[in-house]
Amino acid sequence: MNEADAGTTPIRPLVAGNWKMNGLKAALSEALAVDEALAEAGQAVGADVMICPPATMVMVLSELSGKGGLQVGGQDCHANSSGAHTGDVAPEMLADAGAIAVIVGHSERRADHGETDRIVHEKVLAAHRAGLTAIVCVGETIGQRQAGLTLDVVARQLSGSIPDGVTAENVIVAYEPVWAIGTGLTPGTDDVEQVHGMIREHLSGRFGEEGRRIRILYGGSVKPSNAVELMGITNVNGALVGGASLMAKDFLGIVEAYRG
Ligand code: PEP
């Protein structure tokens, strides 16, 4: 159970869907079906639920959902609030469109766009400037894991990506082993527990009580069939879900892990 992992303060889990570069208008019905199901379930679902669609859909999803408390987030943002940055999206724009959070430092951004910890750090500050919660992704590659470097790599990413002075309200950490994303592979429960334990120590060491309450999500091939096991690991406070968040049925099957 997640609630008292860190001591006395309950942590409300989050199940967040990252749609990546998927989602035309027709896909809205999947997101709205999630919102509908949350409305029907009411208090029975003991977790926050979020979908991060492509930027093109943030506003329409924010406007049409909410009946069941579905939250909407962005997938990335620029560090500036406006300017000559063709194709980029400012966090203020995401907030204006109805997002309450934004994913930063996803491994696909780090790999495809050369995003460093320093850049991710700037994006976290930018998200906060716009009033958004930053979902900061960290995780090792398969080579780093095989070389026994997982804890070092993740610790370095945490130190470099998360600015001082953050709170449990404005930062969420997502541990996503790069080799587990979209592959169907997942680490063993002991491995997840070890990395999440280290992340918790890092956060509480730096941020005290706030750090004990910051949510730590696991991401990488979460699906309905493994959600209960993964979400039951100490210091796992929810999931960041890629492929399985695209269809309401699969995503709700994961949310089900938190049904009381
Ligand atoms: C992700 O990319 O954030 C992710 C966790 O993907 P998947 O669930 O498809 O592995």
mmCIF file of C-alpha atoms and ligand atoms in Angstrom:
data_model
loop_
_atom_site.group_PDB
_atom_site.id
_atom_site.type_symbol
_atom_site.label_atom_id
_atom_site.label_comp_id
_atom_site.label_asym_id
_atom_site.label_seq_id
_atom_site.Cartn_x
_atom_site.Cartn_y
_atom_site.Cartn_z
ATOM 1 C CA MET A 1 0.000 0.000 0.000
ATOM 2 C CA ASN A 2 1.245 3.435 -0.826
ATOM 3 C CA GLU A 3 -0.383 5.598 1.727
ATOM 4 C CA ALA A 4 1.898 5.378 4.685
ATOM 5 C CA ASP A 5 5.070 4.321 2.873
ATOM 6 C CA ALA A 6 6.820 7.474 3.811
ATOM 7 C CA GLY A 7 5.640 7.698 7.396
ATOM 8 C CA THR A 8 2.466 9.234 8.678
ATOM 9 C CA THR A 9 1.306 11.330 5.747
ATOM 10 C CA PRO A 10 -1.035 9.613 3.300
ATOM 11 C CA ILE A 11 -0.004 9.902 -0.339
ATOM 12 C CA ARG A 12 -2.802 9.907 -2.892
ATOM 13 C CA PRO A 13 -1.611 7.883 -5.883
ATOM 14 C CA LEU A 14 -1.750 9.105 -9.469
ATOM 15 C CA VAL A 15 -2.321 7.054 -12.588
ATOM 16 C CA ALA A 16 -1.229 9.194 -15.531
ATOM 17 C CA GLY A 17 -1.530 8.285 -19.194
ATOM 18 C CA ASN A 18 1.046 9.546 -21.676
ATOM 19 C CA TRP A 19 -0.458 9.393 -25.139
ATOM 20 C CA LYS A 20 2.799 10.489 -26.790
ATOM 21 C CA MET A 21 2.314 11.380 -30.493
ATOM 22 C CA ASN A 22 -0.983 9.512 -30.694
ATOM 23 C CA GLY A 23 -4.484 10.908 -30.738
ATOM 24 C CA LEU A 24 -6.731 12.389 -33.396
ATOM 25 C CA LYS A 25 -10.159 13.817 -32.611
ATOM 26 C CA ALA A 26 -11.693 10.344 -32.716
ATOM 27 C CA ALA A 27 -9.550 9.315 -29.746
ATOM 28 C CA LEU A 28 -11.324 11.820 -27.520
ATOM 29 C CA SER A 29 -14.036 9.246 -26.928
ATOM 30 C CA GLU A 30 -11.485 7.022 -25.149
ATOM 31 C CA ALA A 31 -10.487 9.804 -22.765
ATOM 32 C CA LEU A 32 -14.095 10.778 -22.160
ATOM 33 C CA ALA A 33 -14.981 7.144 -21.448
ATOM 34 C CA VAL A 34 -12.333 7.205 -18.706
ATOM 35 C CA ASP A 35 -13.872 10.359 -17.258
ATOM 36 C CA GLU A 36 -17.343 8.785 -17.402
ATOM 37 C CA ALA A 37 -16.131 5.651 -15.626
ATOM 38 C CA LEU A 38 -14.507 7.789 -12.920
ATOM 39 C CA ALA A 39 -17.780 9.655 -12.462
ATOM 40 C CA GLU A 40 -19.610 6.357 -12.025
ATOM 41 C CA ALA A 41 -17.010 4.969 -9.618
ATOM 42 C CA GLY A 42 -16.955 8.105 -7.460
ATOM 43 C CA GLN A 43 -15.019 7.675 -4.223
ATOM 44 C CA ALA A 44 -14.357 4.011 -4.985
ATOM 45 C CA VAL A 45 -11.265 4.994 -6.957
ATOM 46 C CA GLY A 46 -8.525 5.880 -4.507
ATOM 47 C CA ALA A 47 -6.256 7.622 -6.995
ATOM 48 C CA ASP A 48 -6.057 10.703 -9.149
ATOM 49 C CA VAL A 49 -6.290 9.925 -12.847
ATOM 50 C CA MET A 50 -4.719 12.029 -15.601
ATOM 51 C CA ILE A 51 -4.332 11.874 -19.345
ATOM 52 C CA CYS A 52 -1.551 13.756 -21.136
ATOM 53 C CA PRO A 53 -2.728 13.905 -24.750
ATOM 54 C CA PRO A 54 -0.831 15.616 -27.574
ATOM 55 C CA ALA A 55 -0.770 19.423 -27.208
ATOM 56 C CA THR A 56 -3.392 19.697 -29.952
ATOM 57 C CA MET A 57 -5.934 18.006 -27.692
ATOM 58 C CA VAL A 58 -5.232 19.555 -24.313
ATOM 59 C CA MET A 59 -7.816 22.301 -24.600
ATOM 60 C CA VAL A 60 -10.648 20.210 -25.996
ATOM 61 C CA LEU A 61 -10.067 17.430 -23.489
ATOM 62 C CA SER A 62 -9.932 19.908 -20.609
ATOM 63 C CA GLU A 63 -13.181 21.475 -21.754
ATOM 64 C CA LEU A 64 -15.078 18.235 -22.315
ATOM 65 C CA SER A 65 -13.860 16.210 -19.344
ATOM 66 C CA GLY A 66 -13.929 16.810 -15.632
ATOM 67 C CA LYS A 67 -17.244 15.198 -14.789
ATOM 68 C CA GLY A 68 -15.353 12.323 -13.203
ATOM 69 C CA GLY A 69 -12.389 14.414 -12.142
ATOM 70 C CA LEU A 70 -10.138 13.340 -15.014
ATOM 71 C CA GLN A 71 -7.062 15.575 -14.943
ATOM 72 C CA VAL A 72 -5.305 16.790 -18.078
ATOM 73 C CA GLY A 73 -1.570 17.292 -18.537
ATOM 74 C CA GLY A 74 0.910 18.215 -21.258
ATOM 75 C CA GLN A 75 3.771 16.018 -22.466
ATOM 76 C CA ASP A 76 6.539 18.601 -22.619
ATOM 77 C CA CYS A 77 7.050 22.354 -22.506
ATOM 78 C CA HIS A 78 9.594 24.973 -23.482
ATOM 79 C CA ALA A 79 11.376 26.796 -20.674
ATOM 80 C CA ASN A 80 10.293 30.209 -21.963
ATOM 81 C CA SER A 81 6.839 31.691 -21.678
ATOM 82 C CA SER A 82 6.725 33.011 -25.255
ATOM 83 C CA GLY A 83 9.011 33.943 -28.125
ATOM 84 C CA ALA A 84 10.671 32.775 -31.320
ATOM 85 C CA HIS A 85 10.606 29.028 -30.737
ATOM 86 C CA THR A 86 8.774 27.567 -33.696
ATOM 87 C CA GLY A 87 6.821 24.456 -32.870
ATOM 88 C CA ASP A 88 7.334 24.644 -29.128
ATOM 89 C CA VAL A 89 4.679 24.992 -26.442
ATOM 90 C CA ALA A 90 5.095 27.224 -23.385
ATOM 91 C CA PRO A 91 3.886 25.948 -20.022
ATOM 92 C CA GLU A 92 1.702 29.040 -19.805
ATOM 93 C CA MET A 93 -0.038 27.863 -22.996
ATOM 94 C CA LEU A 94 -0.679 24.439 -21.487
ATOM 95 C CA ALA A 95 -2.055 26.035 -18.320
ATOM 96 C CA ASP A 96 -4.192 28.375 -20.418
ATOM 97 C CA ALA A 97 -5.565 25.334 -22.275
ATOM 98 C CA GLY A 98 -6.567 23.667 -19.010
ATOM 99 C CA ALA A 99 -3.600 21.449 -18.161
ATOM 100 C CA ILE A 100 -2.648 21.153 -14.516
ATOM 101 C CA ALA A 101 0.623 19.293 -15.047
ATOM 102 C CA VAL A 102 3.317 18.622 -17.615
ATOM 103 C CA ILE A 103 5.685 15.708 -18.162
ATOM 104 C CA VAL A 104 9.318 16.826 -18.421
ATOM 105 C CA GLY A 105 12.483 14.866 -19.143
ATOM 106 C CA HIS A 106 10.777 11.833 -20.652
ATOM 107 C CA SER A 107 13.471 9.509 -22.001
ATOM 108 C CA GLU A 108 12.113 9.992 -25.515
ATOM 109 C CA ARG A 109 12.716 13.746 -25.157
ATOM 110 C CA ARG A 110 16.139 13.121 -23.642
ATOM 111 C CA ALA A 111 17.046 10.773 -26.543
ATOM 112 C CA ASP A 112 15.274 12.426 -29.498
ATOM 113 C CA HIS A 113 15.921 16.054 -28.537
ATOM 114 C CA GLY A 114 19.147 15.829 -26.562
ATOM 115 C CA GLU A 115 17.522 17.089 -23.374
ATOM 116 C CA THR A 116 19.984 17.208 -20.516
ATOM 117 C CA ASP A 117 19.296 17.355 -16.797
ATOM 118 C CA ARG A 118 20.043 21.099 -16.952
ATOM 119 C CA ILE A 119 17.350 21.599 -19.606
ATOM 120 C CA VAL A 120 14.890 19.481 -17.627
ATOM 121 C CA HIS A 121 15.686 21.569 -14.527
ATOM 122 C CA GLU A 122 14.813 24.741 -16.488
ATOM 123 C CA LYS A 123 11.576 23.168 -17.661
ATOM 124 C CA VAL A 124 10.569 22.259 -14.108
ATOM 125 C CA LEU A 125 11.076 25.886 -13.072
ATOM 126 C CA ALA A 126 9.088 27.008 -16.101
ATOM 127 C CA ALA A 127 6.259 24.631 -15.267
ATOM 128 C CA HIS A 128 6.133 26.081 -11.753
ATOM 129 C CA ARG A 129 6.148 29.626 -13.098
ATOM 130 C CA ALA A 130 2.999 28.685 -15.036
ATOM 131 C CA GLY A 131 1.397 27.006 -12.018
ATOM 132 C CA LEU A 132 1.796 23.477 -13.380
ATOM 133 C CA THR A 133 2.947 20.374 -11.533
ATOM 134 C CA ALA A 134 6.069 18.941 -13.176
ATOM 135 C CA ILE A 135 6.170 15.174 -13.693
ATOM 136 C CA VAL A 136 9.915 14.591 -13.866
ATOM 137 C CA CYS A 137 11.000 11.384 -15.599
ATOM 138 C CA VAL A 138 14.196 9.544 -14.727
ATOM 139 C CA GLY A 139 15.474 6.099 -15.605
ATOM 140 C CA GLU A 140 18.427 4.085 -16.815
ATOM 141 C CA THR A 141 19.157 2.516 -20.196
ATOM 142 C CA ILE A 142 19.705 -1.215 -20.516
ATOM 143 C CA GLY A 143 23.458 -0.668 -20.847
ATOM 144 C CA GLN A 144 23.530 1.347 -17.641
ATOM 145 C CA ARG A 145 21.533 -1.324 -15.822
ATOM 146 C CA GLN A 146 23.806 -4.099 -17.051
ATOM 147 C CA ALA A 147 26.822 -2.088 -15.928
ATOM 148 C CA GLY A 148 25.322 -1.820 -12.424
ATOM 149 C CA LEU A 149 24.874 1.932 -12.753
ATOM 150 C CA THR A 150 21.101 2.221 -12.232
ATOM 151 C CA LEU A 151 21.149 3.889 -8.825
ATOM 152 C CA ASP A 152 23.970 6.255 -9.780
ATOM 153 C CA VAL A 153 22.282 7.294 -13.011
ATOM 154 C CA VAL A 154 18.908 7.892 -11.388
ATOM 155 C CA ALA A 155 20.470 9.793 -8.465
ATOM 156 C CA ARG A 156 22.357 12.024 -10.890
ATOM 157 C CA GLN A 157 19.198 12.681 -12.908
ATOM 158 C CA LEU A 158 17.289 13.581 -9.733
ATOM 159 C CA SER A 159 19.991 15.979 -8.542
ATOM 160 C CA GLY A 160 20.340 17.612 -11.946
ATOM 161 C CA SER A 161 16.696 17.773 -12.961
ATOM 162 C CA ILE A 162 14.858 18.759 -9.782
ATOM 163 C CA PRO A 163 15.447 22.307 -8.536
ATOM 164 C CA ASP A 164 15.691 23.197 -4.858
ATOM 165 C CA GLY A 165 12.593 24.172 -2.932
ATOM 166 C CA VAL A 166 10.024 22.000 -4.681
ATOM 167 C CA THR A 167 6.925 20.703 -2.923
ATOM 168 C CA ALA A 168 4.761 17.598 -2.971
ATOM 169 C CA GLU A 169 2.183 19.628 -4.852
ATOM 170 C CA ASN A 170 4.394 20.905 -7.648
ATOM 171 C CA VAL A 171 6.619 17.904 -8.395
ATOM 172 C CA ILE A 172 5.987 14.243 -9.152
ATOM 173 C CA VAL A 173 8.821 11.856 -10.013
ATOM 174 C CA ALA A 174 8.330 9.075 -12.565
ATOM 175 C CA TYR A 175 10.888 6.263 -12.535
ATOM 176 C CA GLU A 176 10.871 4.797 -16.022
ATOM 177 C CA PRO A 177 13.619 2.347 -16.938
ATOM 178 C CA VAL A 178 14.232 3.182 -20.608
ATOM 179 C CA TRP A 179 14.449 -0.503 -21.534
ATOM 180 C CA ALA A 180 10.993 -1.154 -20.058
ATOM 181 C CA ILE A 181 9.209 1.522 -22.097
ATOM 182 C CA GLY A 182 7.024 0.030 -24.791
ATOM 183 C CA THR A 183 8.840 -3.318 -24.666
ATOM 184 C CA GLY A 184 6.564 -5.413 -22.471
ATOM 185 C CA LEU A 185 9.513 -5.881 -20.106
ATOM 186 C CA THR A 186 9.391 -4.783 -16.481
ATOM 187 C CA PRO A 187 11.988 -4.883 -13.713
ATOM 188 C CA GLY A 188 11.516 -7.349 -10.874
ATOM 189 C CA THR A 189 9.576 -6.067 -7.895
ATOM 190 C CA ASP A 190 12.773 -6.017 -5.787
ATOM 191 C CA ASP A 191 14.473 -3.849 -8.397
ATOM 192 C CA VAL A 192 11.559 -1.401 -8.486
ATOM 193 C CA GLU A 193 11.487 -1.301 -4.698
ATOM 194 C CA GLN A 194 15.211 -0.627 -4.534
ATOM 195 C CA VAL A 195 15.111 2.275 -7.009
ATOM 196 C CA HIS A 196 11.954 3.805 -5.533
ATOM 197 C CA GLY A 197 13.483 3.496 -2.054
ATOM 198 C CA MET A 198 16.557 5.378 -3.220
ATOM 199 C CA ILE A 199 14.387 8.050 -4.857
ATOM 200 C CA ARG A 200 12.412 8.438 -1.615
ATOM 201 C CA GLU A 201 15.627 8.821 0.373
ATOM 202 C CA HIS A 202 16.897 11.407 -2.082
ATOM 203 C CA LEU A 203 13.639 13.381 -1.929
ATOM 204 C CA SER A 204 13.261 13.274 1.838
ATOM 205 C CA GLY A 205 16.959 14.087 2.279
ATOM 206 C CA ARG A 206 16.603 17.193 0.131
ATOM 207 C CA PHE A 207 13.067 18.304 0.848
ATOM 208 C CA GLY A 208 12.221 16.910 4.295
ATOM 209 C CA GLU A 209 8.515 16.377 4.916
ATOM 210 C CA GLU A 210 7.678 17.563 1.380
ATOM 211 C CA GLY A 211 10.035 14.934 0.014
ATOM 212 C CA ARG A 212 8.322 12.242 2.042
ATOM 213 C CA ARG A 213 5.038 13.195 0.334
ATOM 214 C CA ILE A 214 6.203 13.640 -3.274
ATOM 215 C CA ARG A 215 4.580 11.010 -5.456
ATOM 216 C CA ILE A 216 6.905 8.534 -7.147
ATOM 217 C CA LEU A 217 5.316 6.850 -10.157
ATOM 218 C CA TYR A 218 6.567 3.726 -11.857
ATOM 219 C CA GLY A 219 6.446 3.704 -15.669
ATOM 220 C CA GLY A 220 7.384 1.112 -18.261
ATOM 221 C CA SER A 221 5.018 -1.500 -19.708
ATOM 222 C CA VAL A 222 2.384 -1.127 -16.985
ATOM 223 C CA LYS A 223 -0.765 -2.980 -18.019
ATOM 224 C CA PRO A 224 -3.877 -4.302 -16.306
ATOM 225 C CA SER A 225 -2.246 -7.692 -15.729
ATOM 226 C CA ASN A 226 0.752 -6.338 -13.789
ATOM 227 C CA ALA A 227 -0.717 -3.182 -12.236
ATOM 228 C CA VAL A 228 -1.728 -4.662 -8.896
ATOM 229 C CA GLU A 229 1.718 -6.140 -8.348
ATOM 230 C CA LEU A 230 3.619 -3.022 -9.426
ATOM 231 C CA MET A 231 1.348 -0.586 -7.596
ATOM 232 C CA GLY A 232 1.653 -2.642 -4.418
ATOM 233 C CA ILE A 233 5.416 -2.080 -4.139
ATOM 234 C CA THR A 234 6.610 0.147 -1.294
ATOM 235 C CA ASN A 235 7.100 3.747 -2.416
ATOM 236 C CA VAL A 236 5.264 3.223 -5.706
ATOM 237 C CA ASN A 237 2.618 5.936 -5.626
ATOM 238 C CA GLY A 238 1.041 5.332 -8.998
ATOM 239 C CA ALA A 239 1.922 4.788 -12.633
ATOM 240 C CA LEU A 240 2.919 6.633 -15.767
ATOM 241 C CA VAL A 241 1.384 4.622 -18.574
ATOM 242 C CA GLY A 242 2.146 4.847 -22.292
ATOM 243 C CA GLY A 243 0.650 2.298 -24.674
ATOM 244 C CA ALA A 244 -1.961 0.970 -22.274
ATOM 245 C CA SER A 245 -3.417 4.450 -21.720
ATOM 246 C CA LEU A 246 -4.657 4.804 -25.299
ATOM 247 C CA MET A 247 -7.709 2.599 -24.859
ATOM 248 C CA ALA A 248 -10.132 3.343 -22.021
ATOM 249 C CA LYS A 249 -10.599 -0.342 -21.241
ATOM 250 C CA ASP A 250 -6.877 -0.965 -20.693
ATOM 251 C CA PHE A 251 -6.274 2.265 -18.823
ATOM 252 C CA LEU A 252 -9.237 1.673 -16.540
ATOM 253 C CA GLY A 253 -7.933 -1.838 -15.954
ATOM 254 C CA ILE A 254 -4.828 -0.227 -14.463
ATOM 255 C CA VAL A 255 -6.811 2.344 -12.452
ATOM 256 C CA GLU A 256 -8.680 -0.662 -11.075
ATOM 257 C CA ALA A 257 -5.596 -1.448 -8.976
ATOM 258 C CA TYR A 258 -6.685 1.460 -6.780
ATOM 259 C CA ARG A 259 -10.333 0.581 -6.440
ATOM 260 C CA GLY A 260 -11.216 0.196 -2.783
HETATM 261 C C1 PEP B 1 6.058 5.928 -21.212
HETATM 262 O O1 PEP B 1 6.536 6.158 -22.295
HETATM 263 O O2 PEP B 1 5.961 6.847 -20.371
HETATM 264 C C2 PEP B 1 5.621 4.578 -20.901
HETATM 265 C C3 PEP B 1 5.586 4.218 -19.662
HETATM 266 O O3 PEP B 1 5.310 3.771 -21.965
HETATM 267 P P1 PEP B 1 4.723 2.269 -21.924
HETATM 268 O O4 PEP B 1 3.704 2.203 -20.833
HETATM 269 O O5 PEP B 1 4.132 2.061 -23.284
HETATM 270 O O6 PEP B 1 5.882 1.381 -21.635
#
